[in-house]
Coordinates of C-alpha atoms in Angstrom, one line a residue:
M1 CA 155.8 -73.3 181.2
N2 CA 155.6 -69.5 181.4
F3 CA 154.9 -66.6 178.7
L4 CA 157.1 -63.9 177.5
S5 CA 154.1 -62.1 175.8
P6 CA 151.1 -63.3 177.3
I7 CA 149.0 -60.0 176.5
A8 CA 149.6 -60.3 173.0
G9 CA 148.5 -64.0 172.8
L10 CA 145.0 -63.0 174.5
L11 CA 144.4 -59.9 172.8
L12 CA 144.9 -61.8 169.6
A13 CA 142.5 -64.6 170.7
T14 CA 139.8 -62.2 171.8
A15 CA 140.1 -60.4 168.4
V16 CA 139.6 -63.4 166.1
L17 CA 137.6 -65.9 167.8
P18 CA 134.4 -64.3 167.9
P19 CA 134.6 -63.1 164.2
L20 CA 135.0 -66.8 163.1
L21 CA 131.9 -68.0 165.5
L22 CA 130.0 -65.2 164.0
L23 CA 131.1 -66.4 160.1
W24 CA 129.8 -69.7 161.1
F25 CA 126.4 -68.7 162.7
L26 CA 126.0 -66.5 159.5
K27 CA 126.9 -69.0 157.0
L28 CA 124.8 -69.7 154.1
R29 CA 125.4 -72.8 151.9
R30 CA 122.6 -73.2 149.2
A31 CA 123.1 -75.5 146.3
R32 CA 120.7 -75.8 143.1
T33 CA 119.0 -79.5 143.1
P34 CA 116.5 -80.9 140.8
V35 CA 113.8 -82.6 142.6
S36 CA 111.2 -84.8 141.3
S37 CA 108.5 -84.6 143.7
Q38 CA 107.2 -81.7 146.2
R39 CA 108.1 -84.2 149.0
L40 CA 111.4 -83.0 148.9
W41 CA 110.6 -79.5 149.6
R42 CA 110.6 -80.5 153.4
E43 CA 114.2 -81.1 153.7
A44 CA 115.0 -77.8 151.6
I45 CA 112.8 -75.9 154.0
E46 CA 114.6 -77.4 157.0
D47 CA 117.9 -76.5 155.4
M48 CA 116.8 -73.0 155.2
R49 CA 116.2 -72.8 158.7
A50 CA 119.6 -74.5 159.8
N51 CA 121.5 -71.8 157.7
A52 CA 119.0 -69.2 159.1
P53 CA 121.2 -66.6 161.4
F54 CA 121.8 -67.2 165.2
Q55 CA 120.2 -70.4 165.2
R56 CA 121.9 -73.4 167.2
L57 CA 125.3 -74.0 165.8
R58 CA 126.1 -77.6 164.4
W59 CA 128.8 -79.7 165.0
R60 CA 131.6 -79.2 162.3
W61 CA 135.1 -80.6 162.4
L62 CA 136.0 -77.6 160.1
L63 CA 134.9 -75.1 162.7
V64 CA 136.7 -77.0 165.2
L65 CA 139.9 -77.1 163.1
Q66 CA 139.9 -73.5 162.5
I67 CA 139.1 -72.6 166.3
M68 CA 142.3 -74.5 167.2
I69 CA 144.5 -73.0 164.4
L70 CA 143.7 -69.4 165.6
L71 CA 144.5 -70.6 169.6
L72 CA 147.5 -71.9 168.5
I73 CA 148.8 -68.8 166.5
A74 CA 147.6 -66.9 169.7
L75 CA 149.7 -69.1 172.0
A76 CA 152.9 -69.0 169.6
I77 CA 152.5 -64.9 170.0
A78 CA 152.5 -65.4 173.6
R79 CA 156.0 -66.8 173.3
P80 CA 155.7 -69.8 175.7
R81 CA 158.9 -71.3 177.1
V82 CA 159.4 -74.4 179.0
Q83 CA 162.5 -76.0 180.7
G84 CA 165.0 -77.0 178.3
A85 CA 168.8 -76.2 177.0
G86 CA 167.8 -72.6 175.6
E87 CA 166.7 -71.1 172.4
S88 CA 168.8 -72.2 169.2
G89 CA 171.2 -69.6 168.0
Q90 CA 171.1 -67.5 171.1
R91 CA 174.2 -66.0 172.9
T92 CA 174.4 -67.0 176.5
I93 CA 177.0 -65.4 179.0
L94 CA 177.9 -67.9 182.1
M95 CA 178.5 -65.9 185.1
I96 CA 180.3 -68.4 187.5
D97 CA 180.8 -67.4 191.3
T98 CA 184.2 -67.8 192.6
S99 CA 184.4 -66.0 195.9
G100 CA 184.9 -67.5 199.2
S101 CA 181.9 -68.8 199.8
M102 CA 182.1 -71.0 197.0
R103 CA 185.0 -72.9 198.8
A104 CA 182.2 -74.3 201.2
V105 CA 182.0 -78.4 201.2
D106 CA 178.2 -78.6 202.5
T107 CA 177.2 -81.5 200.0
S108 CA 177.4 -85.3 200.8
D109 CA 179.9 -86.0 198.0
G110 CA 182.7 -84.2 199.9
R111 CA 183.0 -81.5 196.8
T112 CA 183.0 -77.9 196.9
R113 CA 180.3 -75.6 195.8
L114 CA 182.6 -74.0 193.1
E115 CA 183.1 -77.8 191.6
H116 CA 179.1 -78.1 191.4
A117 CA 179.1 -74.9 189.7
K118 CA 181.9 -76.0 186.9
D119 CA 179.5 -79.3 186.6
I120 CA 176.5 -77.1 186.1
A121 CA 178.4 -74.9 183.4
L122 CA 179.7 -77.8 181.7
A123 CA 176.3 -79.0 181.6
R124 CA 174.9 -75.9 179.9
I125 CA 177.7 -76.2 177.2
D126 CA 176.7 -79.5 176.5
A127 CA 172.7 -78.4 176.2
L128 CA 173.7 -75.4 174.1
H129 CA 176.4 -77.0 171.8
G130 CA 175.6 -80.2 171.8
G131 CA 173.7 -80.1 168.4
G132 CA 170.9 -82.4 167.0
A133 CA 168.0 -80.0 167.9
L134 CA 165.4 -79.2 165.3
F135 CA 166.6 -76.4 163.2
S136 CA 169.2 -75.6 165.5
A137 CA 172.3 -73.3 165.0
S138 CA 174.8 -73.2 167.6
G139 CA 174.7 -70.1 169.2
E140 CA 177.7 -68.3 170.9
T141 CA 178.5 -68.7 174.6
M142 CA 181.2 -66.7 176.8
V143 CA 182.3 -67.4 180.2
L144 CA 182.8 -65.4 183.0
S145 CA 184.2 -65.5 186.7
F146 CA 183.3 -63.2 189.4
S147 CA 184.3 -62.7 193.3
G148 CA 185.8 -59.3 194.3
D149 CA 186.5 -58.4 190.6
A150 CA 185.4 -60.1 187.3
V151 CA 187.4 -62.1 184.9
V152 CA 186.8 -63.1 181.3
D153 CA 187.8 -66.6 181.2
C154 CA 186.5 -67.1 177.6
R155 CA 184.9 -64.7 174.8
F156 CA 181.9 -65.5 172.8
T157 CA 182.8 -68.7 170.8
S158 CA 180.5 -71.5 169.3
S159 CA 183.5 -73.7 170.3
A160 CA 182.5 -76.3 173.1
A161 CA 185.9 -77.9 173.6
E162 CA 187.3 -74.1 174.2
L163 CA 184.3 -73.3 176.4
R164 CA 184.9 -76.6 178.6
R165 CA 188.6 -75.9 178.6
S166 CA 188.2 -72.4 180.0
I167 CA 185.6 -73.8 182.6
E168 CA 187.8 -76.5 183.9
E169 CA 190.3 -73.9 184.7
I170 CA 188.7 -71.5 186.8
T171 CA 189.9 -71.6 190.4
P172 CA 188.4 -70.5 193.6
T173 CA 189.3 -67.2 195.6
D174 CA 188.9 -66.0 199.0
Q175 CA 187.3 -62.6 197.9
S176 CA 184.1 -61.4 198.9
T177 CA 181.3 -61.8 196.3
R178 CA 180.4 -58.6 194.2
A179 CA 178.6 -59.3 190.8
V180 CA 178.2 -55.8 189.7
P181 CA 181.4 -55.6 187.6
A182 CA 180.8 -58.8 186.0
L183 CA 177.3 -57.8 185.0
R184 CA 178.6 -54.6 183.7
L185 CA 181.0 -56.4 181.5
A186 CA 178.6 -59.1 180.7
R187 CA 176.3 -56.1 179.2
A188 CA 179.1 -54.6 177.5
Y189 CA 180.2 -57.9 175.7
A190 CA 176.7 -58.7 174.7
T191 CA 176.0 -55.5 172.8
N192 CA 179.7 -55.2 171.1
T193 CA 181.1 -58.7 170.4
D194 CA 183.7 -57.2 168.0
P195 CA 186.5 -55.9 170.3
E196 CA 187.6 -53.5 167.3
S197 CA 184.2 -51.8 166.5
P198 CA 183.0 -49.0 168.8
W199 CA 179.3 -49.7 167.4
P200 CA 176.8 -52.0 169.3
V201 CA 176.7 -54.9 167.1
G202 CA 174.1 -57.0 169.1
G203 CA 171.4 -57.1 171.5
P204 CA 171.3 -58.4 175.0
A205 CA 172.2 -61.9 175.7
V206 CA 170.8 -64.2 178.1
I207 CA 172.8 -64.6 181.4
E208 CA 172.9 -67.3 183.3
C209 CA 174.8 -66.8 187.0
I210 CA 175.8 -69.9 188.8
S211 CA 176.0 -69.2 192.3
D212 CA 175.1 -69.4 196.1
G213 CA 172.9 -66.1 195.6
R214 CA 174.8 -64.3 198.6
I215 CA 175.5 -61.5 196.4
P216 CA 174.6 -58.4 198.1
D217 CA 175.4 -55.5 195.8
L218 CA 173.0 -57.0 193.1
A219 CA 169.9 -55.4 195.6
D220 CA 170.0 -52.4 194.0
R221 CA 170.4 -53.1 190.5
F222 CA 168.0 -53.5 187.7
L223 CA 167.1 -55.6 184.6
E224 CA 167.6 -53.7 181.5
A225 CA 165.0 -53.6 179.0
G226 CA 165.2 -57.2 176.8
E227 CA 167.5 -58.6 179.6
S228 CA 167.1 -62.2 180.6
L229 CA 168.8 -63.7 184.0
V230 CA 168.8 -67.1 185.0
Y231 CA 169.9 -68.2 188.2
H232 CA 171.4 -71.7 188.9
R233 CA 171.5 -72.2 192.7
V234 CA 174.4 -74.2 194.3
G235 CA 175.0 -75.3 198.1
S236 CA 172.7 -75.8 200.9
A237 CA 170.5 -73.1 202.8
D238 CA 171.6 -74.5 206.6
P239 CA 175.3 -75.4 206.7
E240 CA 176.8 -75.8 210.0
N241 CA 179.9 -73.6 210.0
W242 CA 182.4 -71.7 212.3
S243 CA 184.1 -68.7 210.8
F244 CA 186.3 -65.9 212.0
S245 CA 185.1 -62.3 212.3
V246 CA 187.5 -60.5 214.2
V247 CA 191.3 -61.2 214.6
A248 CA 193.3 -58.9 216.5
A249 CA 196.4 -58.7 219.2
D250 CA 197.7 -56.0 221.8
R251 CA 200.2 -55.6 224.0
D252 CA 200.0 -54.6 227.7
V253 CA 200.5 -51.1 228.2
R254 CA 202.3 -51.4 231.6
D255 CA 204.4 -54.4 230.3
P256 CA 204.5 -54.5 226.0
R257 CA 206.1 -58.0 226.1
Q258 CA 202.7 -59.4 227.5
V259 CA 200.3 -60.0 224.3
R260 CA 196.8 -61.0 224.2
V261 CA 195.0 -62.3 220.8
L262 CA 191.3 -61.2 220.5
I263 CA 189.3 -63.6 218.6
G264 CA 185.7 -63.0 217.5
L265 CA 184.0 -66.3 216.0
V266 CA 180.7 -66.9 213.9
A267 CA 178.6 -70.2 214.7
E268 CA 175.9 -70.8 211.7
H269 CA 173.1 -72.9 212.7
D270 CA 174.4 -76.0 214.4
A271 CA 177.7 -75.3 214.2
P272 CA 179.8 -78.6 216.0
D273 CA 182.0 -78.3 218.9
G274 CA 185.5 -77.7 218.3
E275 CA 189.0 -76.7 219.5
L276 CA 190.7 -73.2 219.2
V277 CA 194.6 -73.5 219.0
L278 CA 196.9 -70.5 219.1
R279 CA 200.3 -71.0 217.7
V280 CA 203.6 -68.2 217.9
D281 CA 206.2 -69.0 215.3
G282 CA 204.8 -72.6 214.9
A283 CA 204.5 -73.4 218.5
V284 CA 201.5 -74.1 220.4
V285 CA 200.9 -71.3 223.0
A286 CA 197.2 -71.9 223.9
T287 CA 194.4 -74.0 223.4
R288 CA 190.5 -73.1 223.9
A289 CA 187.4 -75.6 223.8
I290 CA 184.4 -73.8 221.8
A291 CA 180.5 -74.4 221.4
A292 CA 178.1 -72.4 219.8
P293 CA 176.4 -70.1 221.9
E294 CA 172.4 -70.4 222.1
G295 CA 170.8 -67.7 219.6
A296 CA 167.1 -67.0 219.1
E297 CA 165.1 -69.4 216.8
D298 CA 165.2 -66.7 214.1
E299 CA 168.7 -66.0 214.0
A300 CA 171.1 -67.8 211.2
F301 CA 174.2 -67.1 213.5
T302 CA 175.4 -66.4 216.7
R303 CA 178.8 -64.6 217.8
L304 CA 181.4 -65.8 220.4
D305 CA 184.2 -63.6 221.5
L306 CA 187.3 -65.0 223.3
V307 CA 190.4 -63.4 224.5
L308 CA 193.5 -65.8 224.5
G309 CA 196.5 -65.3 226.7
P310 CA 198.1 -63.1 227.9
F311 CA 201.6 -64.7 226.9
T312 CA 205.1 -63.2 227.2
L313 CA 206.8 -62.2 223.6
D314 CA 209.9 -60.2 223.7
A315 CA 209.9 -59.9 219.9
G316 CA 207.8 -59.4 216.9
A317 CA 206.1 -62.9 215.6
N318 CA 204.1 -64.8 213.5
V319 CA 200.9 -65.4 215.3
E320 CA 198.3 -68.4 213.9
V321 CA 195.0 -69.3 215.1
E322 CA 193.4 -72.4 213.9
L323 CA 189.9 -74.0 214.5
L324 CA 189.9 -77.6 214.9
V325 CA 186.4 -78.5 213.8
S326 CA 184.7 -80.2 211.0
D327 CA 182.5 -77.9 209.5
A328 CA 181.1 -76.9 206.0
N329 CA 183.9 -74.4 204.9
P330 CA 187.6 -75.7 206.0
A331 CA 189.1 -73.0 204.1
D332 CA 187.8 -70.2 206.6
N333 CA 189.1 -72.0 209.4
V334 CA 192.6 -70.4 209.7
V335 CA 193.9 -66.8 210.7
W336 CA 197.2 -65.3 210.6
L337 CA 198.7 -61.9 212.2
E338 CA 202.1 -60.3 212.0
L339 CA 202.7 -58.9 215.3
P340 CA 205.7 -56.2 215.8
P341 CA 208.1 -56.3 218.3
P342 CA 207.1 -54.3 221.9
N343 CA 207.3 -50.8 221.9
P344 CA 207.7 -49.3 225.1
L345 CA 204.8 -46.6 226.0
R346 CA 206.0 -43.0 225.5
V347 CA 203.4 -39.9 226.5
Q348 CA 203.4 -36.3 225.7
A349 CA 201.2 -33.7 227.5
I350 CA 200.1 -30.2 226.9
A351 CA 200.2 -28.0 229.9
P352 CA 198.3 -27.3 232.4
V353 CA 197.9 -31.4 233.4
P354 CA 195.8 -31.9 236.5
D355 CA 197.5 -33.8 239.2
L356 CA 194.8 -36.7 239.4
I357 CA 195.3 -37.1 235.7
R358 CA 199.0 -37.0 235.8
F359 CA 198.7 -39.7 238.5
G360 CA 196.7 -41.7 236.4
L361 CA 198.9 -41.9 233.5
E362 CA 202.4 -42.3 235.7
S363 CA 200.7 -45.2 236.9
L364 CA 200.8 -46.8 233.6
D365 CA 204.5 -47.0 234.0
P366 CA 205.7 -45.3 230.8
A367 CA 209.1 -45.1 229.3
S368 CA 208.7 -41.3 229.3
F369 CA 206.1 -38.9 230.0
D370 CA 207.1 -35.4 229.0
V371 CA 204.9 -32.3 229.7
V372 CA 205.6 -29.2 227.4
D373 CA 204.1 -25.6 228.3
S374 CA 202.3 -24.9 225.1
P375 CA 200.7 -26.4 221.9
E376 CA 203.3 -24.7 220.0
A377 CA 206.0 -26.9 221.6
F378 CA 204.0 -30.1 220.1
Q379 CA 206.5 -32.5 219.3
P380 CA 205.6 -35.7 216.7
G381 CA 207.1 -39.2 217.5
Y382 CA 205.3 -39.9 220.6
D383 CA 202.7 -42.9 220.9
F384 CA 199.9 -40.1 222.2
T385 CA 199.5 -36.7 223.3
V386 CA 197.2 -35.4 226.2
W387 CA 195.5 -32.2 225.2
P388 CA 193.3 -29.8 227.5
A389 CA 190.5 -28.9 225.3
E390 CA 191.2 -25.1 226.2
S391 CA 194.1 -24.7 224.9
L392 CA 193.2 -26.2 221.4
G393 CA 190.7 -23.3 220.7
D394 CA 189.5 -23.7 216.8
T395 CA 193.1 -25.5 215.8
V396 CA 192.6 -28.8 214.3
L397 CA 194.6 -31.5 215.8
P398 CA 197.9 -32.4 214.1
E399 CA 198.3 -35.8 212.8
G400 CA 198.9 -38.5 215.4
R401 CA 197.3 -40.1 218.6
H402 CA 195.9 -37.9 221.2
L403 CA 193.3 -37.8 224.1
V404 CA 191.5 -34.7 224.7
L405 CA 190.2 -33.5 228.3
G406 CA 187.2 -30.9 228.6
G407 CA 185.9 -30.8 225.1
V408 CA 185.8 -32.1 221.7
P409 CA 188.0 -30.4 219.0
G410 CA 187.0 -29.7 215.5
G411 CA 187.4 -31.8 212.8
L412 CA 186.4 -35.2 214.6
G413 CA 182.7 -34.7 213.0
V414 CA 180.9 -33.8 217.0
R415 CA 179.4 -30.6 217.4
Q416 CA 177.9 -28.8 220.4
V417 CA 174.4 -28.6 220.6
N418 CA 173.8 -25.9 222.7
E419 CA 176.2 -23.6 225.1
Q420 CA 174.7 -24.4 228.3
T421 CA 175.7 -27.0 230.4
A422 CA 174.1 -29.3 233.3
P423 CA 174.5 -31.7 235.5
A424 CA 174.5 -35.4 234.0
V425 CA 175.1 -39.3 234.7
V426 CA 176.2 -41.8 232.0
M427 CA 172.9 -43.6 230.9
A428 CA 174.7 -45.9 228.3
T429 CA 178.3 -47.1 227.1
E430 CA 179.4 -48.6 224.2
A431 CA 181.1 -51.6 226.1
L432 CA 182.5 -53.4 223.2
H433 CA 185.1 -50.6 222.2
P434 CA 188.4 -51.5 223.4
V435 CA 188.5 -48.2 225.4
M436 CA 185.6 -48.9 227.4
R437 CA 186.2 -52.8 228.4
G438 CA 185.9 -53.1 232.2
V439 CA 185.3 -49.6 232.6
G440 CA 182.6 -49.2 235.3
V441 CA 180.5 -45.8 235.3
G442 CA 177.7 -46.7 237.2
R443 CA 178.2 -44.1 240.0
L444 CA 179.9 -41.2 237.8
E445 CA 178.0 -38.1 238.1
I446 CA 179.1 -35.0 236.0
L447 CA 178.7 -31.3 237.9
N448 CA 178.6 -29.3 234.3
A449 CA 178.3 -31.3 231.1
P450 CA 178.1 -29.7 227.4
T451 CA 175.4 -31.4 225.1
W452 CA 177.4 -32.9 222.2
K453 CA 176.0 -34.6 219.0
G454 CA 178.5 -36.8 217.0
S455 CA 178.0 -37.6 213.2
R456 CA 178.2 -40.6 211.2
G457 CA 181.8 -42.6 211.9
V458 CA 181.9 -41.1 215.4
T459 CA 181.7 -43.6 218.2
E460 CA 179.7 -42.4 221.1
L461 CA 181.8 -44.4 224.1
M462 CA 179.5 -42.7 227.0
S463 CA 176.0 -41.2 226.6
G464 CA 174.2 -38.9 228.9
P465 CA 170.6 -37.8 229.0
S466 CA 170.8 -35.2 226.4
G467 CA 173.9 -36.5 224.3
G468 CA 177.5 -37.9 223.8
L469 CA 179.9 -37.6 226.6
V470 CA 182.7 -39.2 225.3
F471 CA 184.0 -39.7 221.8
A472 CA 186.2 -42.2 219.7
A473 CA 187.1 -41.0 216.0
E474 CA 189.5 -42.0 213.4
P475 CA 190.1 -39.2 210.9
V476 CA 192.4 -39.4 208.2
G477 CA 196.0 -39.5 210.2
R478 CA 194.4 -39.4 213.6
R479 CA 193.3 -41.6 216.1
V480 CA 191.4 -39.6 218.9
V481 CA 189.6 -40.2 222.3
A482 CA 187.9 -37.2 223.2
V483 CA 186.3 -36.5 226.7
G484 CA 183.4 -33.9 226.3
F485 CA 183.4 -32.7 229.8
D486 CA 186.2 -31.6 232.4
P487 CA 187.0 -35.0 234.5
M488 CA 188.1 -32.5 237.4
E489 CA 184.2 -31.3 237.4
S490 CA 182.9 -34.6 238.0
N491 CA 183.7 -37.5 240.7
W492 CA 185.2 -39.8 237.8
P493 CA 189.1 -39.4 239.4
A494 CA 187.7 -41.1 242.4
L495 CA 186.6 -44.2 240.7
P496 CA 188.3 -47.4 240.0
G497 CA 187.1 -46.9 236.3
F498 CA 189.0 -43.7 235.8
V499 CA 192.1 -45.7 235.9
A500 CA 190.9 -48.5 233.7
F501 CA 189.5 -45.9 231.5
L502 CA 193.2 -44.4 231.2
A503 CA 194.9 -47.5 230.4
N504 CA 192.4 -48.9 227.7
T505 CA 193.0 -45.5 226.2
A506 CA 196.5 -45.6 226.1
S507 CA 196.6 -49.4 224.9
W508 CA 194.2 -48.2 222.3
L509 CA 196.0 -45.0 221.3
A510 CA 199.6 -46.8 221.6
E511 CA 198.0 -49.7 219.6
V512 CA 200.6 -50.4 216.7
P513 CA 198.4 -50.5 213.5
E514 CA 198.4 -53.7 211.8
A515 CA 199.8 -52.2 208.6
N516 CA 200.6 -55.7 207.5
A517 CA 197.0 -57.3 208.0
F518 CA 194.9 -57.1 204.7
E519 CA 191.5 -58.8 203.2
P520 CA 191.2 -60.7 200.1
G521 CA 190.7 -58.2 197.4
D522 CA 192.9 -55.5 198.9
V523 CA 196.1 -54.4 196.9
L524 CA 199.2 -55.0 198.8
R525 CA 201.7 -51.9 198.7
L526 CA 205.2 -52.8 199.7
Q527 CA 208.4 -50.4 200.6
G528 CA 211.6 -51.7 199.7
T529 CA 215.2 -50.4 198.6
P530 CA 214.7 -48.1 195.6
G531 CA 215.4 -49.8 191.5
T532 CA 215.5 -53.3 193.1
N533 CA 213.7 -56.4 192.7
A534 CA 212.1 -58.5 195.6
M535 CA 210.4 -61.9 195.6
L536 CA 207.1 -62.1 197.3
S537 CA 205.7 -65.8 197.9
G538 CA 202.2 -66.9 199.2
P539 CA 199.7 -69.5 198.9
G540 CA 200.3 -71.0 195.3
L541 CA 202.4 -67.7 194.6
D542 CA 206.1 -66.6 193.8
V543 CA 206.5 -63.3 191.9
E544 CA 209.0 -60.8 191.5
I545 CA 208.1 -57.2 192.6
P546 CA 209.8 -54.3 191.3
F547 CA 210.3 -51.2 193.3
D548 CA 210.3 -47.6 191.5
L549 CA 212.7 -45.0 192.3
D550 CA 210.7 -44.1 195.6
G551 CA 211.0 -47.5 196.6
R552 CA 207.5 -48.1 196.2
G553 CA 206.2 -51.5 194.7
Q554 CA 202.9 -53.2 194.7
F555 CA 200.8 -56.4 194.1
G556 CA 197.0 -57.4 193.6
P557 CA 194.6 -57.5 194.1
L558 CA 195.0 -60.5 196.8
R559 CA 192.9 -63.6 195.9
A560 CA 193.7 -65.9 198.7
T561 CA 194.3 -65.8 202.5
G562 CA 197.3 -67.0 204.2
R563 CA 200.7 -65.7 205.1
Y564 CA 202.8 -63.7 202.5
V565 CA 206.8 -62.9 202.8
L566 CA 208.5 -60.8 201.0
Q567 CA 212.3 -61.1 200.6
S568 CA 214.2 -57.8 199.7
P569 CA 218.1 -58.0 199.1
G570 CA 219.9 -57.2 202.3
Q571 CA 216.8 -57.2 204.2
E572 CA 215.0 -59.1 206.9
P573 CA 211.9 -61.0 205.6
A574 CA 208.9 -59.1 206.0
G575 CA 205.6 -60.8 206.6
Y576 CA 201.9 -60.0 205.5
A577 CA 198.6 -61.6 206.7
V578 CA 195.6 -61.9 204.8
N579 CA 192.6 -62.9 206.4
R580 CA 189.0 -63.1 205.4
T581 CA 186.7 -61.7 208.2
D582 CA 183.8 -60.4 206.3
V583 CA 180.7 -61.6 208.1
E584 CA 178.4 -61.4 205.2
E585 CA 180.8 -63.4 203.0
N586 CA 181.6 -66.0 205.8
L587 CA 178.1 -66.7 206.1
L588 CA 177.2 -69.8 203.8
G589 CA 173.5 -70.4 203.7
S590 CA 172.7 -70.2 200.1
S591 CA 169.4 -68.5 198.9
E592 CA 166.5 -69.6 196.8
V593 CA 166.5 -66.2 195.1
L594 CA 168.4 -64.1 193.4
Q595 CA 167.4 -60.5 194.6
L596 CA 167.8 -57.7 192.7
R597 CA 165.6 -54.4 193.0
G598 CA 162.2 -55.2 192.1
T599 CA 163.0 -58.4 190.9
A600 CA 163.4 -61.6 192.8
I601 CA 164.5 -64.3 190.2
N602 CA 163.9 -67.9 191.4
E603 CA 166.3 -70.8 190.7
E604 CA 166.1 -73.0 187.5
A605 CA 166.8 -76.8 187.6
S606 CA 170.5 -77.4 187.4
G607 CA 171.8 -77.7 183.6
S608 CA 169.0 -76.0 182.1
A609 CA 167.1 -72.7 181.2
K610 CA 163.8 -71.6 179.4
Q611 CA 163.4 -72.8 176.0
S612 CA 160.9 -71.3 173.6
I613 CA 158.8 -74.1 171.9
R614 CA 157.2 -71.5 169.1
I615 CA 158.7 -73.5 166.4
W616 CA 156.7 -76.9 167.6
I617 CA 153.5 -74.7 167.8
L618 CA 154.0 -73.5 164.4
L619 CA 154.3 -77.3 163.1
V620 CA 151.2 -78.0 164.7
V621 CA 149.6 -75.0 163.0
L622 CA 150.6 -76.2 159.6
A623 CA 149.6 -79.7 160.5
V624 CA 146.3 -78.5 161.7
L625 CA 145.7 -76.6 157.8
V626 CA 146.6 -79.6 156.2
S627 CA 143.8 -81.5 158.2
E628 CA 141.3 -78.9 157.3
W629 CA 142.4 -78.9 153.7
W630 CA 141.8 -82.4 153.3
L631 CA 138.3 -82.3 155.3
W632 CA 137.1 -79.4 153.2
R633 CA 138.0 -81.1 149.7
R634 CA 136.0 -84.3 151.1
S635 CA 132.9 -82.0 152.0

């Protein structure tokens, strides 16, 4: 039991109980009685003493009943609540989580979290609209489902059949969890139940959230005044699961026919051993046994990074990577990629280009390596361009891919701390970035190194004693690697790691962007023949997409992972891959509390909520009053 207004009840009890006791202390009840002898005066005197102020209080049933009445009234004013179906006649909003984590099968009966959530919602409908309660008047209930967006499945109604039907028709998605849009929608409907009226017609409703509690966007939200939020938890706190955090593919810069697939995995708790299978156009190309790596005891998950390949692929293809493992969520065990055909490397350089730099780039065996005399002669269409920083000055890099040597151009979010240069050595590297993989810099010494400081969104690939040395950035329309010092004023070109750096840089800059890769919740933006229609097919989906006069069409938000194929008249089918690699959403451990800003809401028992018992307390008060009247009449 808890109380909504405990202070009010305590204040009332404190205010009325002492005066009641004082009145009983001061009570004088004397009656005129004829006596036949003075011997009876002794009893009269004793009676006077008993009624004298502040004498010992005698036991009286009337006093006990009056104290009980006041205490019960104070208890009713404190608004006590116990576990139950809910207040009679109230308005309730059921918010049901349909995000990707609700596909987990981490219970003994083999059913998904969403199926259990729907069972809880149906039980709430039975409790709220079953009838039979004392003085009950069936309230109104609304059903919302939420994941990346919010959907009104049923507006406010008192029809149990309509509510049950809307709950049973709810389907899962693969989107990440976002509850704020649903909370805003719930508040809007709670204060205005009439869509045709612009004025509020109601107060806050009771919001009941049925979820596994992994809702990060609620952490900075407050409960509004008078608002009540109930949390029904589903799922286990320690599921054993594998999921994907990264899926990417790249072609060898020297031989674009050679393809490697990069995979990042997340193992949650004691994830079982399994096998990773790589398929290209349906044929098995590679397999790899996997086991959860050792992690710290306080870590909820560990990471595992793998490279599958290389393998030869002369054309574009559909790539599928599947985890063959029995874990808590089979729905997140497959990812896809749409790999474009090979693209021979084409490099442009702005003069002057040092011979060692030119030799390193030509060792990559590009299809073309063209040197132009000045920045004005720059031509778009190359995979990337090599710039000496001195030739740029204050000019902003044009759109495209660029390698800048000897400084950092403007517009990248990197500033020079001071004009002085000093000798430097490399103190740290960002080894996980594709540009730095396998690049050894242990003996790299720089004669004159400026001091650079990068802002948020810029990656420091190499750092010296005073600041960054090499940076990677991706401003709008550009991808840039900037070496903040002149490589010719260091021993780097003489080290083997320099060629590896150039090869990695060329591979990263020339990488074909995965324009056909999406996350659940994204909008699929398509290009086709102007004025025509195309057919988009995917997981449980066949829909016609119209293209406007500019040849643009769209579909979304995407609700399910999988491979989508667009078939346009007179064109080859185009494939699109939708993968869920959001680590926060893929982690499945359910939370015991729903965390809001300044408030932690504990889980409720499934199928119940806090119910007011004031009506029962008032009935007891009435019974006690009748008993007191009867005793008073007898006395």
